[in-house]
């Protein structure tokens, strides 16, 4: 059997949940809004943005933006160098499938980028920016060559580059001794 209890016996949070909030009093309206907030500016901001037309950028501004974006593309290989160097260091110098795949990717990506240098910058090149683009392309090529140098360093560390005399023994002639020593009993 359930008994119905009067509303006053409910906890205060239940009563507040089921009753509408009280209108703001003068003391509540005297509290200032937080810094940067204005209730009147939120509605006006949308109206102002709708009424002001957007002025299209001038060709000079567009060219400046294109040159900035092309510099970002040119410096992107340099931003990958620290990550690639750490990955090459962590993969070790032994011949394992993981280290071989890492070295393969280290050579493949810069070579592809070098072959597609002009394609990477075609959308940023205009007749007015053509004089500035050769410097950007040169930096792009230089950064990719540095990445290839990192790959060569890794291949040398793995012992795959023929840099020692023992790597060229097939082409070396046998030395003829000047004297022979024979052990006598």
GROMACS .gro file of C-alpha atoms in nm:
model
  185
    1UNK     CA    1   0.000   0.000   0.000
    2UNK     CA    2   0.147   0.336  -0.101
    3UNK     CA    3   0.078   0.655   0.072
    4UNK     CA    4   0.072   0.989  -0.099
    5UNK     CA    5   0.290   1.241   0.073
    6UNK     CA    6   0.231   1.612   0.047
    7UNK     CA    7   0.453   1.819  -0.184
    8UNK     CA    8   0.635   1.979   0.104
    9UNK     CA    9   0.790   1.644   0.200
   10UNK     CA   10   0.972   1.613  -0.137
   11UNK     CA   11   1.335   1.722  -0.149
   12UNK     CA   12   1.391   2.076  -0.266
   13UNK     CA   13   1.552   1.970  -0.594
   14UNK     CA   14   1.237   1.776  -0.692
   15UNK     CA   15   1.019   2.076  -0.618
   16UNK     CA   16   1.248   2.304  -0.819
   17UNK     CA   17   1.249   2.056  -1.107
   18UNK     CA   18   0.870   2.053  -1.136
   19UNK     CA   19   0.808   2.421  -1.076
   20UNK     CA   20   0.897   2.695  -1.327
   21UNK     CA   21   1.189   2.921  -1.238
   22UNK     CA   22   1.114   3.248  -1.068
   23UNK     CA   23   1.141   3.561  -1.282
   24UNK     CA   24   1.462   3.760  -1.241
   25UNK     CA   25   1.459   3.994  -0.953
   26UNK     CA   26   1.635   4.327  -0.935
   27UNK     CA   27   1.917   4.172  -0.734
   28UNK     CA   28   1.978   3.908  -1.002
   29UNK     CA   29   1.983   4.166  -1.279
   30UNK     CA   30   2.242   4.367  -1.088
   31UNK     CA   31   2.495   4.087  -1.145
   32UNK     CA   32   2.720   4.183  -1.430
   33UNK     CA   33   2.767   3.964  -1.736
   34UNK     CA   34   3.102   3.787  -1.766
   35UNK     CA   35   3.379   3.969  -1.954
   36UNK     CA   36   3.331   3.948  -2.328
   37UNK     CA   37   2.960   3.864  -2.309
   38UNK     CA   38   2.684   4.098  -2.400
   39UNK     CA   39   2.330   3.974  -2.448
   40UNK     CA   40   2.248   4.262  -2.678
   41UNK     CA   41   2.547   4.205  -2.908
   42UNK     CA   42   2.471   3.841  -2.984
   43UNK     CA   43   2.161   3.918  -3.184
   44UNK     CA   44   2.308   4.222  -3.358
   45UNK     CA   45   2.622   4.040  -3.471
   46UNK     CA   46   2.425   3.812  -3.701
   47UNK     CA   47   2.234   4.108  -3.845
   48UNK     CA   48   2.551   4.309  -3.911
   49UNK     CA   49   2.723   4.023  -4.091
   50UNK     CA   50   2.422   3.974  -4.316
   51UNK     CA   51   2.397   4.339  -4.412
   52UNK     CA   52   2.764   4.399  -4.497
   53UNK     CA   53   2.868   4.253  -4.832
   54UNK     CA   54   3.200   4.070  -4.853
   55UNK     CA   55   3.455   4.252  -5.063
   56UNK     CA   56   3.639   4.015  -5.300
   57UNK     CA   57   4.017   4.006  -5.254
   58UNK     CA   58   4.232   4.198  -5.496
   59UNK     CA   59   4.463   4.007  -5.733
   60UNK     CA   60   4.763   4.124  -5.529
   61UNK     CA   61   4.614   3.980  -5.209
   62UNK     CA   62   4.537   3.654  -5.390
   63UNK     CA   63   4.895   3.633  -5.516
   64UNK     CA   64   5.033   3.694  -5.167
   65UNK     CA   65   4.814   3.415  -5.031
   66UNK     CA   66   4.924   3.181  -5.310
   67UNK     CA   67   5.291   3.249  -5.238
   68UNK     CA   68   5.236   3.186  -4.865
   69UNK     CA   69   5.058   2.858  -4.939
   70UNK     CA   70   5.334   2.753  -5.178
   71UNK     CA   71   5.591   2.814  -4.902
   72UNK     CA   72   5.387   2.586  -4.676
   73UNK     CA   73   5.400   2.315  -4.943
   74UNK     CA   74   5.774   2.370  -4.993
   75UNK     CA   75   5.854   2.339  -4.624
   76UNK     CA   76   5.632   2.034  -4.564
   77UNK     CA   77   5.916   1.784  -4.632
   78UNK     CA   78   6.129   1.963  -4.370
   79UNK     CA   79   5.854   1.913  -4.114
   80UNK     CA   80   5.862   1.538  -4.182
   81UNK     CA   81   6.239   1.506  -4.134
   82UNK     CA   82   6.243   1.481  -3.751
   83UNK     CA   83   5.970   1.217  -3.753
   84UNK     CA   84   6.148   1.017  -4.024
   85UNK     CA   85   6.482   1.044  -3.841
   86UNK     CA   86   6.331   0.913  -3.518
   87UNK     CA   87   6.157   0.630  -3.702
   88UNK     CA   88   6.480   0.533  -3.877
   89UNK     CA   89   6.669   0.538  -3.548
   90UNK     CA   90   6.406   0.329  -3.374
   91UNK     CA   91   6.382   0.070  -3.653
   92UNK     CA   92   6.740  -0.045  -3.591
   93UNK     CA   93   7.022  -0.139  -3.827
   94UNK     CA   94   6.942  -0.505  -3.875
   95UNK     CA   95   6.785  -0.637  -4.193
   96UNK     CA   96   6.426  -0.702  -4.099
   97UNK     CA   97   6.106  -0.653  -4.293
   98UNK     CA   98   6.006  -0.350  -4.088
   99UNK     CA   99   6.334  -0.165  -4.136
  100UNK     CA  100   6.344  -0.253  -4.506
  101UNK     CA  101   5.990  -0.119  -4.557
  102UNK     CA  102   6.077   0.198  -4.368
  103UNK     CA  103   6.383   0.258  -4.584
  104UNK     CA  104   6.182   0.186  -4.899
  105UNK     CA  105   5.923   0.446  -4.801
  106UNK     CA  106   6.199   0.691  -4.709
  107UNK     CA  107   6.332   0.668  -5.064
  108UNK     CA  108   5.999   0.640  -5.245
  109UNK     CA  109   5.825   0.950  -5.108
  110UNK     CA  110   6.101   1.207  -5.182
  111UNK     CA  111   6.162   1.058  -5.527
  112UNK     CA  112   5.794   1.086  -5.611
  113UNK     CA  113   5.787   1.441  -5.479
  114UNK     CA  114   6.091   1.536  -5.687
  115UNK     CA  115   5.930   1.397  -6.001
  116UNK     CA  116   5.609   1.589  -5.933
  117UNK     CA  117   5.762   1.921  -5.831
  118UNK     CA  118   5.592   2.125  -6.103
  119UNK     CA  119   5.258   1.951  -6.046
  120UNK     CA  120   5.272   2.038  -5.676
  121UNK     CA  121   5.297   2.410  -5.751
  122UNK     CA  122   5.076   2.452  -6.059
  123UNK     CA  123   4.774   2.574  -5.864
  124UNK     CA  124   4.982   2.844  -5.695
  125UNK     CA  125   5.163   2.968  -6.006
  126UNK     CA  126   5.033   3.276  -6.186
  127UNK     CA  127   5.213   3.511  -6.425
  128UNK     CA  128   5.272   3.756  -6.138
  129UNK     CA  129   5.405   3.491  -5.896
  130UNK     CA  130   5.623   3.306  -6.149
  131UNK     CA  131   5.935   3.501  -6.049
  132UNK     CA  132   5.893   3.405  -5.681
  133UNK     CA  133   5.810   3.040  -5.745
  134UNK     CA  134   6.155   2.930  -5.855
  135UNK     CA  135   6.292   2.999  -5.506
  136UNK     CA  136   6.003   2.807  -5.350
  137UNK     CA  137   6.060   2.513  -5.587
  138UNK     CA  138   6.433   2.516  -5.510
  139UNK     CA  139   6.362   2.493  -5.137
  140UNK     CA  140   6.115   2.210  -5.204
  141UNK     CA  141   6.376   2.018  -5.404
  142UNK     CA  142   6.642   2.083  -5.137
  143UNK     CA  143   6.420   1.953  -4.857
  144UNK     CA  144   6.342   1.637  -5.054
  145UNK     CA  145   6.714   1.587  -5.120
  146UNK     CA  146   6.775   1.614  -4.746
  147UNK     CA  147   6.514   1.341  -4.696
  148UNK     CA  148   6.696   1.127  -4.953
  149UNK     CA  149   7.020   1.194  -4.763
  150UNK     CA  150   6.851   1.061  -4.451
  151UNK     CA  151   6.765   0.745  -4.644
  152UNK     CA  152   7.124   0.708  -4.761
  153UNK     CA  153   7.244   0.750  -4.402
  154UNK     CA  154   7.009   0.472  -4.294
  155UNK     CA  155   7.114   0.236  -4.575
  156UNK     CA  156   7.479   0.299  -4.483
  157UNK     CA  157   7.400   0.224  -4.119
  158UNK     CA  158   7.240  -0.103  -4.222
  159UNK     CA  159   7.560  -0.196  -4.407
  160UNK     CA  160   7.402  -0.203  -4.752
  161UNK     CA  161   7.624   0.062  -4.912
  162UNK     CA  162   7.958  -0.065  -5.046
  163UNK     CA  163   8.182   0.178  -4.861
  164UNK     CA  164   8.451  -0.054  -4.722
  165UNK     CA  165   8.740  -0.225  -4.899
  166UNK     CA  166   8.594  -0.568  -4.829
  167UNK     CA  167   8.290  -0.482  -5.039
  168UNK     CA  168   8.510  -0.462  -5.350
  169UNK     CA  169   8.715  -0.784  -5.310
  170UNK     CA  170   8.589  -0.931  -5.638
  171UNK     CA  171   8.776  -0.661  -5.832
  172UNK     CA  172   9.092  -0.667  -5.626
  173UNK     CA  173   9.395  -0.867  -5.746
  174UNK     CA  174   9.576  -1.105  -5.522
  175UNK     CA  175   9.904  -0.972  -5.390
  176UNK     CA  176  10.226  -1.147  -5.477
  177UNK     CA  177  10.451  -1.180  -5.172
  178UNK     CA  178  10.812  -1.061  -5.200
  179UNK     CA  179  10.941  -1.351  -4.989
  180UNK     CA  180  10.812  -1.683  -4.867
  181UNK     CA  181  10.880  -1.825  -4.524
  182UNK     CA  182  10.875  -2.202  -4.482
  183UNK     CA  183  10.859  -2.379  -4.150
  184UNK     CA  184  11.142  -2.626  -4.108
  185UNK     CA  185  11.154  -2.919  -3.863
   0.00000   0.00000   0.00000
